[in-house]
Coordinates of C-alpha atoms in Angstrom, one line a residue:
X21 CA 3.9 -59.7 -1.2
X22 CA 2.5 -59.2 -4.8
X23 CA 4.7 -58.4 -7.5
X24 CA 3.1 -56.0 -10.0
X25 CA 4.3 -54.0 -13.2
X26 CA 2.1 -50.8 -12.1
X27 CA -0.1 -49.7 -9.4
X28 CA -2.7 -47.2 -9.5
X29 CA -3.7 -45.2 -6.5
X30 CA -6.9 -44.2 -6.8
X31 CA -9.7 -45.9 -8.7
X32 CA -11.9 -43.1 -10.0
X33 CA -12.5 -42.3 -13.5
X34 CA -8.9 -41.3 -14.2
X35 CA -7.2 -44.2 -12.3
X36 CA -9.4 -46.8 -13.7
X37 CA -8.9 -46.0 -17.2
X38 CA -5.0 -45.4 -16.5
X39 CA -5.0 -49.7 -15.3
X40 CA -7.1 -50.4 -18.3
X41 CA -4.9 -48.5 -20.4
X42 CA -2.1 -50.1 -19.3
X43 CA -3.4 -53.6 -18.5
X44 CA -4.2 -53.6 -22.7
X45 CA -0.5 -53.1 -23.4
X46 CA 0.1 -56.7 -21.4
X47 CA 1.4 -55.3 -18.2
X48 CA -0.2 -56.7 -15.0
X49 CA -1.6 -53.9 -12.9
X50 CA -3.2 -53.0 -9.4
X51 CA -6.0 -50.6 -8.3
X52 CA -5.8 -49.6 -5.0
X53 CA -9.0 -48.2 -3.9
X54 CA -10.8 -46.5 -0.8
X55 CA -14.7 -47.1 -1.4
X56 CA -16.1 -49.3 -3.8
X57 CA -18.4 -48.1 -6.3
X58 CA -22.2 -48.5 -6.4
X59 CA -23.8 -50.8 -8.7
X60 CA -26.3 -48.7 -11.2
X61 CA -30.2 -48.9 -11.7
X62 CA -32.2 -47.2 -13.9
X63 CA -34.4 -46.4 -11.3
X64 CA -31.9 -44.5 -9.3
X65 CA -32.4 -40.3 -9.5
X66 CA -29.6 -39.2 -11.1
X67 CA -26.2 -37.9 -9.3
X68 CA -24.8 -34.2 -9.0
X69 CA -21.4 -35.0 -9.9
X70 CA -21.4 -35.3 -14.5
X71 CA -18.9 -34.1 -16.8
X72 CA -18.9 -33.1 -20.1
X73 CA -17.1 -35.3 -21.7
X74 CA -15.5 -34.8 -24.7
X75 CA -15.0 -36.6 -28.3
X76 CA -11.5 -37.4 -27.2
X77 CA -12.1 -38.6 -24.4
X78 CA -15.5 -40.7 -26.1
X79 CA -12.7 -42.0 -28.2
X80 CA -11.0 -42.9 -25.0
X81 CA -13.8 -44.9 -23.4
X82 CA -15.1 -46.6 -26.5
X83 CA -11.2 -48.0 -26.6
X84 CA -11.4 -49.1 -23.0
X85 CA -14.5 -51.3 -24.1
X86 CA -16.4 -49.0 -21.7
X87 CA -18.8 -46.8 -24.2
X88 CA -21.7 -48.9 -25.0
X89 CA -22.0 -49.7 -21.5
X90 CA -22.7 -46.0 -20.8
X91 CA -24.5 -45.5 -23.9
X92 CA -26.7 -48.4 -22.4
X93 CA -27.1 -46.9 -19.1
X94 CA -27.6 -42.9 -19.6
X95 CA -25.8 -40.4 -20.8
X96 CA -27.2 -36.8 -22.7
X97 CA -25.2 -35.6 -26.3
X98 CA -25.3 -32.1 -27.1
X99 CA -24.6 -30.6 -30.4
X100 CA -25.1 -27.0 -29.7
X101 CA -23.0 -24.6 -27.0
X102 CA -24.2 -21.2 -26.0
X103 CA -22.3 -18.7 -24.7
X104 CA -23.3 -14.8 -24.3
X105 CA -22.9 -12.0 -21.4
X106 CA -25.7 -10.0 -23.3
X107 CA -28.5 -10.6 -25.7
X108 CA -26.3 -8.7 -28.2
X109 CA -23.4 -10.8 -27.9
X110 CA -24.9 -14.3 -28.2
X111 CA -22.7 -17.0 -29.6
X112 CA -23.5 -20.3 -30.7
X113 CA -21.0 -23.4 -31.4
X114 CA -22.6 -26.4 -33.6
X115 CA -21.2 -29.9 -33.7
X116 CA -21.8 -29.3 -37.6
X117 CA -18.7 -26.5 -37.8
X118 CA -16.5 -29.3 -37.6
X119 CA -18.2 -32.2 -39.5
X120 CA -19.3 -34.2 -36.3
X121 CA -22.2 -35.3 -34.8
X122 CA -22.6 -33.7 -31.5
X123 CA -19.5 -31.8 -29.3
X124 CA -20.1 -34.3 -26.2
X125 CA -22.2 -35.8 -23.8
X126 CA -22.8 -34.8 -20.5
X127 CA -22.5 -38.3 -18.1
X128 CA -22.6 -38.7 -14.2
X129 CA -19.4 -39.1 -13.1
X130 CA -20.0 -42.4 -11.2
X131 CA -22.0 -44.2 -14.5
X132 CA -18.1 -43.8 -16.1
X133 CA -16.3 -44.7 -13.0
X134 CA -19.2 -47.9 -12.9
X135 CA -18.6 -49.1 -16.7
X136 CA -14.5 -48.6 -16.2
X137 CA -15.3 -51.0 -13.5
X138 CA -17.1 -53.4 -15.0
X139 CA -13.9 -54.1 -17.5
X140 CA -11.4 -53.7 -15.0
X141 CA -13.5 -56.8 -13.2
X142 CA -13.5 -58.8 -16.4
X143 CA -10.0 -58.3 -17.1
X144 CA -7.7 -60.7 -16.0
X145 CA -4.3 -58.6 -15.9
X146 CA -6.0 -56.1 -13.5
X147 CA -6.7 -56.9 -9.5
X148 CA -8.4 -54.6 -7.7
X149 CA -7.9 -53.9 -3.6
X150 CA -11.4 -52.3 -2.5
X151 CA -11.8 -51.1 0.5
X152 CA -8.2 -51.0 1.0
X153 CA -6.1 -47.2 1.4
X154 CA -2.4 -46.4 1.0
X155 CA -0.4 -46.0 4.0
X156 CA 3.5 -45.2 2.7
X157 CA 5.3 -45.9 -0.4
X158 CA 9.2 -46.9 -0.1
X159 CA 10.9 -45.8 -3.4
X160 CA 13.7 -48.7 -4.5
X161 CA 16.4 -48.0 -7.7
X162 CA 14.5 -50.6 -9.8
X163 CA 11.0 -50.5 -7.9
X164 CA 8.9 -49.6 -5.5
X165 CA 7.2 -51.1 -1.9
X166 CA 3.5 -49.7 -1.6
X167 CA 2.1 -50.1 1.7
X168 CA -1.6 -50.9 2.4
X169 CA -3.5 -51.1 5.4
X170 CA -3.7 -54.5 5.6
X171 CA -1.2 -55.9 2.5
X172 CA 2.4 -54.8 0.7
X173 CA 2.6 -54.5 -3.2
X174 CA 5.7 -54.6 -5.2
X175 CA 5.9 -52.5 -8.2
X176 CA 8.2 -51.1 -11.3
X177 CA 5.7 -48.2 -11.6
X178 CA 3.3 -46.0 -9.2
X179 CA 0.2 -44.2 -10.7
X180 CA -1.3 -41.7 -8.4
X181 CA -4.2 -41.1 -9.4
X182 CA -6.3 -40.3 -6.0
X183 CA -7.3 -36.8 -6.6
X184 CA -6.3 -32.8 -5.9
X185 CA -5.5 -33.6 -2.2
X186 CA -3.3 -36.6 -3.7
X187 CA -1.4 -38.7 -0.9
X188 CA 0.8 -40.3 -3.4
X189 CA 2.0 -36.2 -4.5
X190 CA 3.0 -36.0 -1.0
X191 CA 5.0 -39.3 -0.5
X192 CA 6.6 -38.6 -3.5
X193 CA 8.0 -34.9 -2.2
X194 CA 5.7 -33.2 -5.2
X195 CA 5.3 -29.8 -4.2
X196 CA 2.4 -27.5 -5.6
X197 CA 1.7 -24.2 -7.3
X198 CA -1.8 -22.6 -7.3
X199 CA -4.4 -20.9 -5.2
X200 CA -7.9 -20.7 -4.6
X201 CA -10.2 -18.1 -6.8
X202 CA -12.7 -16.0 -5.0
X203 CA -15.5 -17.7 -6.0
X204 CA -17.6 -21.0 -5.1
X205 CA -20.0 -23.1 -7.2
X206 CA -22.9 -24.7 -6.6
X207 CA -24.3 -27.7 -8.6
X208 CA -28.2 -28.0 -8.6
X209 CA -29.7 -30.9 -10.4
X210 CA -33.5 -30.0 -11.2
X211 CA -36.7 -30.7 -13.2
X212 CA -37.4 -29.0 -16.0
X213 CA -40.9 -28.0 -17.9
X214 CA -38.4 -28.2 -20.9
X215 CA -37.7 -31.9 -22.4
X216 CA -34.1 -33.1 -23.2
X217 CA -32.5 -30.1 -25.0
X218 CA -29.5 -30.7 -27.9
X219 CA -27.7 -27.2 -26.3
X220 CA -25.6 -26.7 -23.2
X221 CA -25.2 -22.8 -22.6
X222 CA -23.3 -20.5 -20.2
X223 CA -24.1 -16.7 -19.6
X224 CA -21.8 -14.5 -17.6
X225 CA -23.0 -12.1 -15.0
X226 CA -21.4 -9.5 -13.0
X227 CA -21.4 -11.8 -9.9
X228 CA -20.1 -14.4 -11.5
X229 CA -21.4 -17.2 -15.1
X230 CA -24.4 -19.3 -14.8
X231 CA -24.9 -22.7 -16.7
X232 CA -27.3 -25.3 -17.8
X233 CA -26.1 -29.2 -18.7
X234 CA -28.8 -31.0 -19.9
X235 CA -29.5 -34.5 -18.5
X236 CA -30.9 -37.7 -19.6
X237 CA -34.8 -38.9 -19.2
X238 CA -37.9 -37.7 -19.0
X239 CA -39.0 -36.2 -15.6
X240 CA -43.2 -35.2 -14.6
X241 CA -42.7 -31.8 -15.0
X242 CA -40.8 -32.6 -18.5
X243 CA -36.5 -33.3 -18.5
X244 CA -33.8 -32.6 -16.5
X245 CA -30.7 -30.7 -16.1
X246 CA -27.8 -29.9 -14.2
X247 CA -27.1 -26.1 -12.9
X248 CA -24.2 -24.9 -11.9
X249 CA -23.9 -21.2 -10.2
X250 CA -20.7 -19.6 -9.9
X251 CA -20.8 -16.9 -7.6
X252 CA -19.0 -15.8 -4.3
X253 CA -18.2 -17.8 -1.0
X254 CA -20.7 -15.9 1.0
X255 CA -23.7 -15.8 -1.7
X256 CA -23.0 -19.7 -2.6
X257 CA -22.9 -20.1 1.7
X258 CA -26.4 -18.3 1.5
X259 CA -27.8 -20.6 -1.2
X260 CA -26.6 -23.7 0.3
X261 CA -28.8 -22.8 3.5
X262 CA -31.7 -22.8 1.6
X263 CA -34.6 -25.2 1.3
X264 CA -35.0 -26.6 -2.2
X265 CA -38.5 -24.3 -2.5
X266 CA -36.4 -21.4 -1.4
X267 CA -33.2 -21.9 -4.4
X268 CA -36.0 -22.3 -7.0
X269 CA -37.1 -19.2 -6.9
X270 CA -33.4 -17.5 -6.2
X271 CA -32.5 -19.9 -9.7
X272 CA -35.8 -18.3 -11.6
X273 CA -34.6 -15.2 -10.2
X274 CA -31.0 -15.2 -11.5
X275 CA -31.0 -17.6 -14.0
X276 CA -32.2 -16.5 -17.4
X277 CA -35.4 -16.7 -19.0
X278 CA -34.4 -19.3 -21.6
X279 CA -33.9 -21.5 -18.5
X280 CA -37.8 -22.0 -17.9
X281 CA -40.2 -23.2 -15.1
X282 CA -38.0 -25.6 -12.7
X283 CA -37.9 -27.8 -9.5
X284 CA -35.2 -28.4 -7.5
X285 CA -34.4 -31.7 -7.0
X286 CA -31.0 -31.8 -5.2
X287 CA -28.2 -29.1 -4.4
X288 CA -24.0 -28.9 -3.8
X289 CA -21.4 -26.8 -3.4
X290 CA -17.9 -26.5 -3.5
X291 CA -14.7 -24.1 -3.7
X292 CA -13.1 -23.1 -6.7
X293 CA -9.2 -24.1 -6.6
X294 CA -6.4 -24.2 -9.0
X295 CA -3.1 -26.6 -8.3
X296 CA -0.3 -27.4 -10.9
X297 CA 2.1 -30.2 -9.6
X298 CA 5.4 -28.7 -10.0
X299 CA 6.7 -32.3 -11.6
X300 CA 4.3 -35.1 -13.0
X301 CA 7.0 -37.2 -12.0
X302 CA 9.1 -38.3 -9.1
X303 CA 11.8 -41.3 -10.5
X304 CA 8.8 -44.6 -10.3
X305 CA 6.0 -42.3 -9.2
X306 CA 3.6 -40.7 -11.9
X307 CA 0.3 -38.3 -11.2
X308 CA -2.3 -38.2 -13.2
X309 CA -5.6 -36.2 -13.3
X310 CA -6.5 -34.0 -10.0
X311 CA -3.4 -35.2 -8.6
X312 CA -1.1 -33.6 -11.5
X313 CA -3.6 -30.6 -11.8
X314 CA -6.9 -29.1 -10.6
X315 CA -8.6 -26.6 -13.5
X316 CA -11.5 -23.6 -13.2
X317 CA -14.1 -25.7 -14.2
X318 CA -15.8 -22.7 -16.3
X319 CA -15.4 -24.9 -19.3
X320 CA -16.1 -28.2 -18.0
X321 CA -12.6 -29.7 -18.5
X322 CA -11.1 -31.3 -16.0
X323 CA -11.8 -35.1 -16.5
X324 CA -11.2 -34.6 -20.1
X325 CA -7.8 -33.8 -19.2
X326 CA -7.3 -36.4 -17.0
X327 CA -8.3 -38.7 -20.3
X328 CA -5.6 -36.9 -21.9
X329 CA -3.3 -37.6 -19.0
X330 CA -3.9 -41.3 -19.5
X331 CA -4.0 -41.4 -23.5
X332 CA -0.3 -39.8 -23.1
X333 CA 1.1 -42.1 -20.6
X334 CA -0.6 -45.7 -22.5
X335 CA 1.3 -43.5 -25.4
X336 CA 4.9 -43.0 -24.2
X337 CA 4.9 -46.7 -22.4
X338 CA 3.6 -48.4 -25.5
X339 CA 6.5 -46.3 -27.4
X340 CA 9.3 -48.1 -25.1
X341 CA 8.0 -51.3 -25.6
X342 CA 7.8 -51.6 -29.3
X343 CA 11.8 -49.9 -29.3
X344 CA 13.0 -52.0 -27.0
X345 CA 13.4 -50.3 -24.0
X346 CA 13.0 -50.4 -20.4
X347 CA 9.2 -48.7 -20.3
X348 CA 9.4 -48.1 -16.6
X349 CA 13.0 -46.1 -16.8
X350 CA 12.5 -42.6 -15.2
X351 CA 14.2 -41.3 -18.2
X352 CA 11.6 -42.8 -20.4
X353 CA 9.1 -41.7 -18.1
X354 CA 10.2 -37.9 -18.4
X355 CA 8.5 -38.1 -21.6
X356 CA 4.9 -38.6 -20.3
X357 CA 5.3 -34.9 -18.5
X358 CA 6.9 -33.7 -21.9
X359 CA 3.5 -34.9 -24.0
X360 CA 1.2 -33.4 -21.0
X361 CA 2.5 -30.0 -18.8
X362 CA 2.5 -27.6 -21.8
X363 CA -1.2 -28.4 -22.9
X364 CA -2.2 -28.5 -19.4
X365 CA -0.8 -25.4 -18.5
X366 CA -2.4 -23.8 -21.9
X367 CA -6.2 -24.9 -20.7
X368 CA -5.3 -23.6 -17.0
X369 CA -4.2 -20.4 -18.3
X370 CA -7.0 -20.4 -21.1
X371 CA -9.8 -20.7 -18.5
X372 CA -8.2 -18.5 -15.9
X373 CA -7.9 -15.6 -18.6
X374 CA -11.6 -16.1 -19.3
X375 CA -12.3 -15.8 -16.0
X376 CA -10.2 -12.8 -15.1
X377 CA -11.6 -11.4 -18.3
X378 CA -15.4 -11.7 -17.4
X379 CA -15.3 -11.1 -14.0
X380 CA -13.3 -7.6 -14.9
X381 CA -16.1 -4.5 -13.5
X382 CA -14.2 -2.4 -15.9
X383 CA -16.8 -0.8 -18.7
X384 CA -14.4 -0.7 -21.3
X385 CA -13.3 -4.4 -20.8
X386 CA -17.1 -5.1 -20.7
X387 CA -17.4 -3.9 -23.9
X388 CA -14.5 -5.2 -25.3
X389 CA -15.5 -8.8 -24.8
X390 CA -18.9 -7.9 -25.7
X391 CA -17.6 -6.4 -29.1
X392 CA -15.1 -9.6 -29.4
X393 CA -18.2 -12.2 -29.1
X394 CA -20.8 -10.1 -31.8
X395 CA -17.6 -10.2 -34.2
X396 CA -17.8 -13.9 -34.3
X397 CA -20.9 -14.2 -35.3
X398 CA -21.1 -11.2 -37.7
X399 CA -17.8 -12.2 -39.4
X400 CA -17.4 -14.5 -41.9
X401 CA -13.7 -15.0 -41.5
X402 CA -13.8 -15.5 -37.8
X403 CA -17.0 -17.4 -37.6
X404 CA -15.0 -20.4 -39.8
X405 CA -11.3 -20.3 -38.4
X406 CA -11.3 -18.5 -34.5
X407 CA -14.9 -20.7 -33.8
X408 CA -14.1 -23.9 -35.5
X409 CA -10.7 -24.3 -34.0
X410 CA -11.5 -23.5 -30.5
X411 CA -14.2 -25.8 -31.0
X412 CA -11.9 -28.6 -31.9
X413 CA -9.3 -27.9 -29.3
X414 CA -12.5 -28.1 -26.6
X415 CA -13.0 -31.3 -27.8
X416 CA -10.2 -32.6 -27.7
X417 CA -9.4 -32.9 -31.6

């Protein structure tokens, strides 16, 4: 049996920057992991999974060491985000409202979980068990016994970071709070006749919003990009059925004009859920990321709160060690859920008002929200404080 100060569950984007967070305040960490990663090459088409990730959480990253290896491999800023339900109503965000270079970039999701790796392997207070899986945790007064399929790890603290159906939640007797919208999203990665655009932009239909993520590289036809239809379970069943000739021209058909000539290169889909974790903590045991919350993902925020789930734990740990205390005392540890569950449950309740609001048939409403985006650009007043601060919050700032 090993004896470490922490052990992570989970060793995705979330629960590798939690051991690297950690392991850089001197603690000696594990990573418990169920598949290993994929090495990268350029020549590799690019995945379906990305996120849009941040400043924050690019502030993050580029502490973790991690940036320039991204920056190296691919990754697509944006300085520009579109949002409109009509013509009329078209508003337009600018990294330049808030003195910035761009608003994010959009990354796959396993290029962040490959350069979190890459430190983690050249770190020397981090070991990493892949392909290894959690079997039961045994929770102590002063620590706790984590059982793997084929080893036993002794720890002061537990991270579970594995996700939205999080094993570690349910050994630890976390119950949740949530349910599951009425809609599904598909992601569709394609070509498009347009190069690499500065803008990401979402319109809202009746059925249900409609965006474009620009990707990285230059394709035949001329870039890439990364679709993402929101619609119901029974349209996004119909979609999925299709052959990728067949989506093209049901994405030409739906998408907007702006969006251009397109192929399809590759297609998913997948539910749209909201959890809450009704503690982020359970005496030794922590969640973090999916496991502590799943978000509508009509703003792209998830991982970024994860990020923020990781700043605020290296945070409240690095606190108890420069005072003197015992970092891994539950009491201490209460105040990791006190720094994260209100401004969780603000972006939860942010994004499921927008998309109550916009998926409202009601005319009146309709116009309302239509009125409420031409006053921000008509304005003055509202243009520079309502736009510029919901920028900043979005990113993190």
């Amino acid at each position: 049996m090993e004896n470490f100060d922490c052990v992570v569950i989970g060793g995705g984007m979330v629960g590798a920057a939690s051991a690297l967070s950690l392991a850089q305040l001197g603690l000696k960490v594990a990573v418990v992991e169920k598949f290993p990663a994929k090495a990268f090459s350029a020549s590799q088409a690019l995945d379906l999974r990305v996120s849009a990730i941040s400043l924050a959480s690019q502030h993050l990253l580029t502490q973790l060491g991690c940036w320039p290896q991204i920056r190296q491999w691919r990754c697509c800023p944006y300085k520009r985000l579109g949002v409109w339900e009509s013509d009329t109503s078209y508003v337009e965000f600018n990294a330049q409202e808030i003195n910035e270079e761009n608003l994010g970039h959009i990354i796959e999701n396993r290029i962040i979980q490959l350069s979190l790796w890459q430190q983690i392997s050249n770190h020397v207070g981090i070991t990493l068990y892949c392909p290894e899986s959690l079997q039961h945790i045994e929770q102590h007064e002063d620590y706790s016994l984590i059982n793997l399929s084929t080893s036993q790890l002794k720890a002061k603290l537990i991270i579970g970071a594995d996700g939205a159906n999080s094993f570690v939640r349910a050994q630890a007797g976390i119950g949740i709070t949530g349910w599951d919208y009425n809609q599904s999203a598909m992601l569709i990665n394609v070509e498009t006749a347009l190069t690499q655009q500065d803008i990401t932009w979402q319109q809202f239909l009746t059925s249900g919003p409609v965006a474009f993520l620009p990707l990285p590289g230059e394709s035949d036809l001329g870039g890439y990009a990364s679709l993402v239809w929101y619609d119901s379970k029974e349209k996004i069943n119909q979609l999925s059925a299709m052959s990728n000739k067949q989506l093209q021209q049901a994405v030409i058909a739906h998408f907007p004009k702006r969006l251009g000539s397109i192929n399809v290169i590759d297609k998913a889909a997948f539910p749209l859920t909201r959890r809450h974790a009704n503690t982020y903590q359970n005496h030794r045991i922590i969640l973090v990321g999916d496991a502590a919350h799943t978000i509508n993902p009509l703003a792209g925020q998830g991982v970024n709160l994860g990020f923020k789930d990781v700043k605020a734990l290296q945070t409240t740990i690095a606190d108890a060690i420069a005072s003197g205390k015992s970092w891994h005392d539950p009491i201490v540890l209460k105040g990791y859920e006190k720094l994260r569950r209100a401004d969780n449950l603000l972006m939860m309740s942010t994004m499921d008002a927008l998309y109550a609001t916009f998926s409202h048939p009601s005319i009146l409403v309709k116009t309302a929200r239509n009125t409420a985006f031409m006053a921000l650009n008509k304005l003055p007043f509202l243009n520079n404080t309502v736009k510029s601060k919901a920028l900043a919050y979005a990113c993190g700032l």
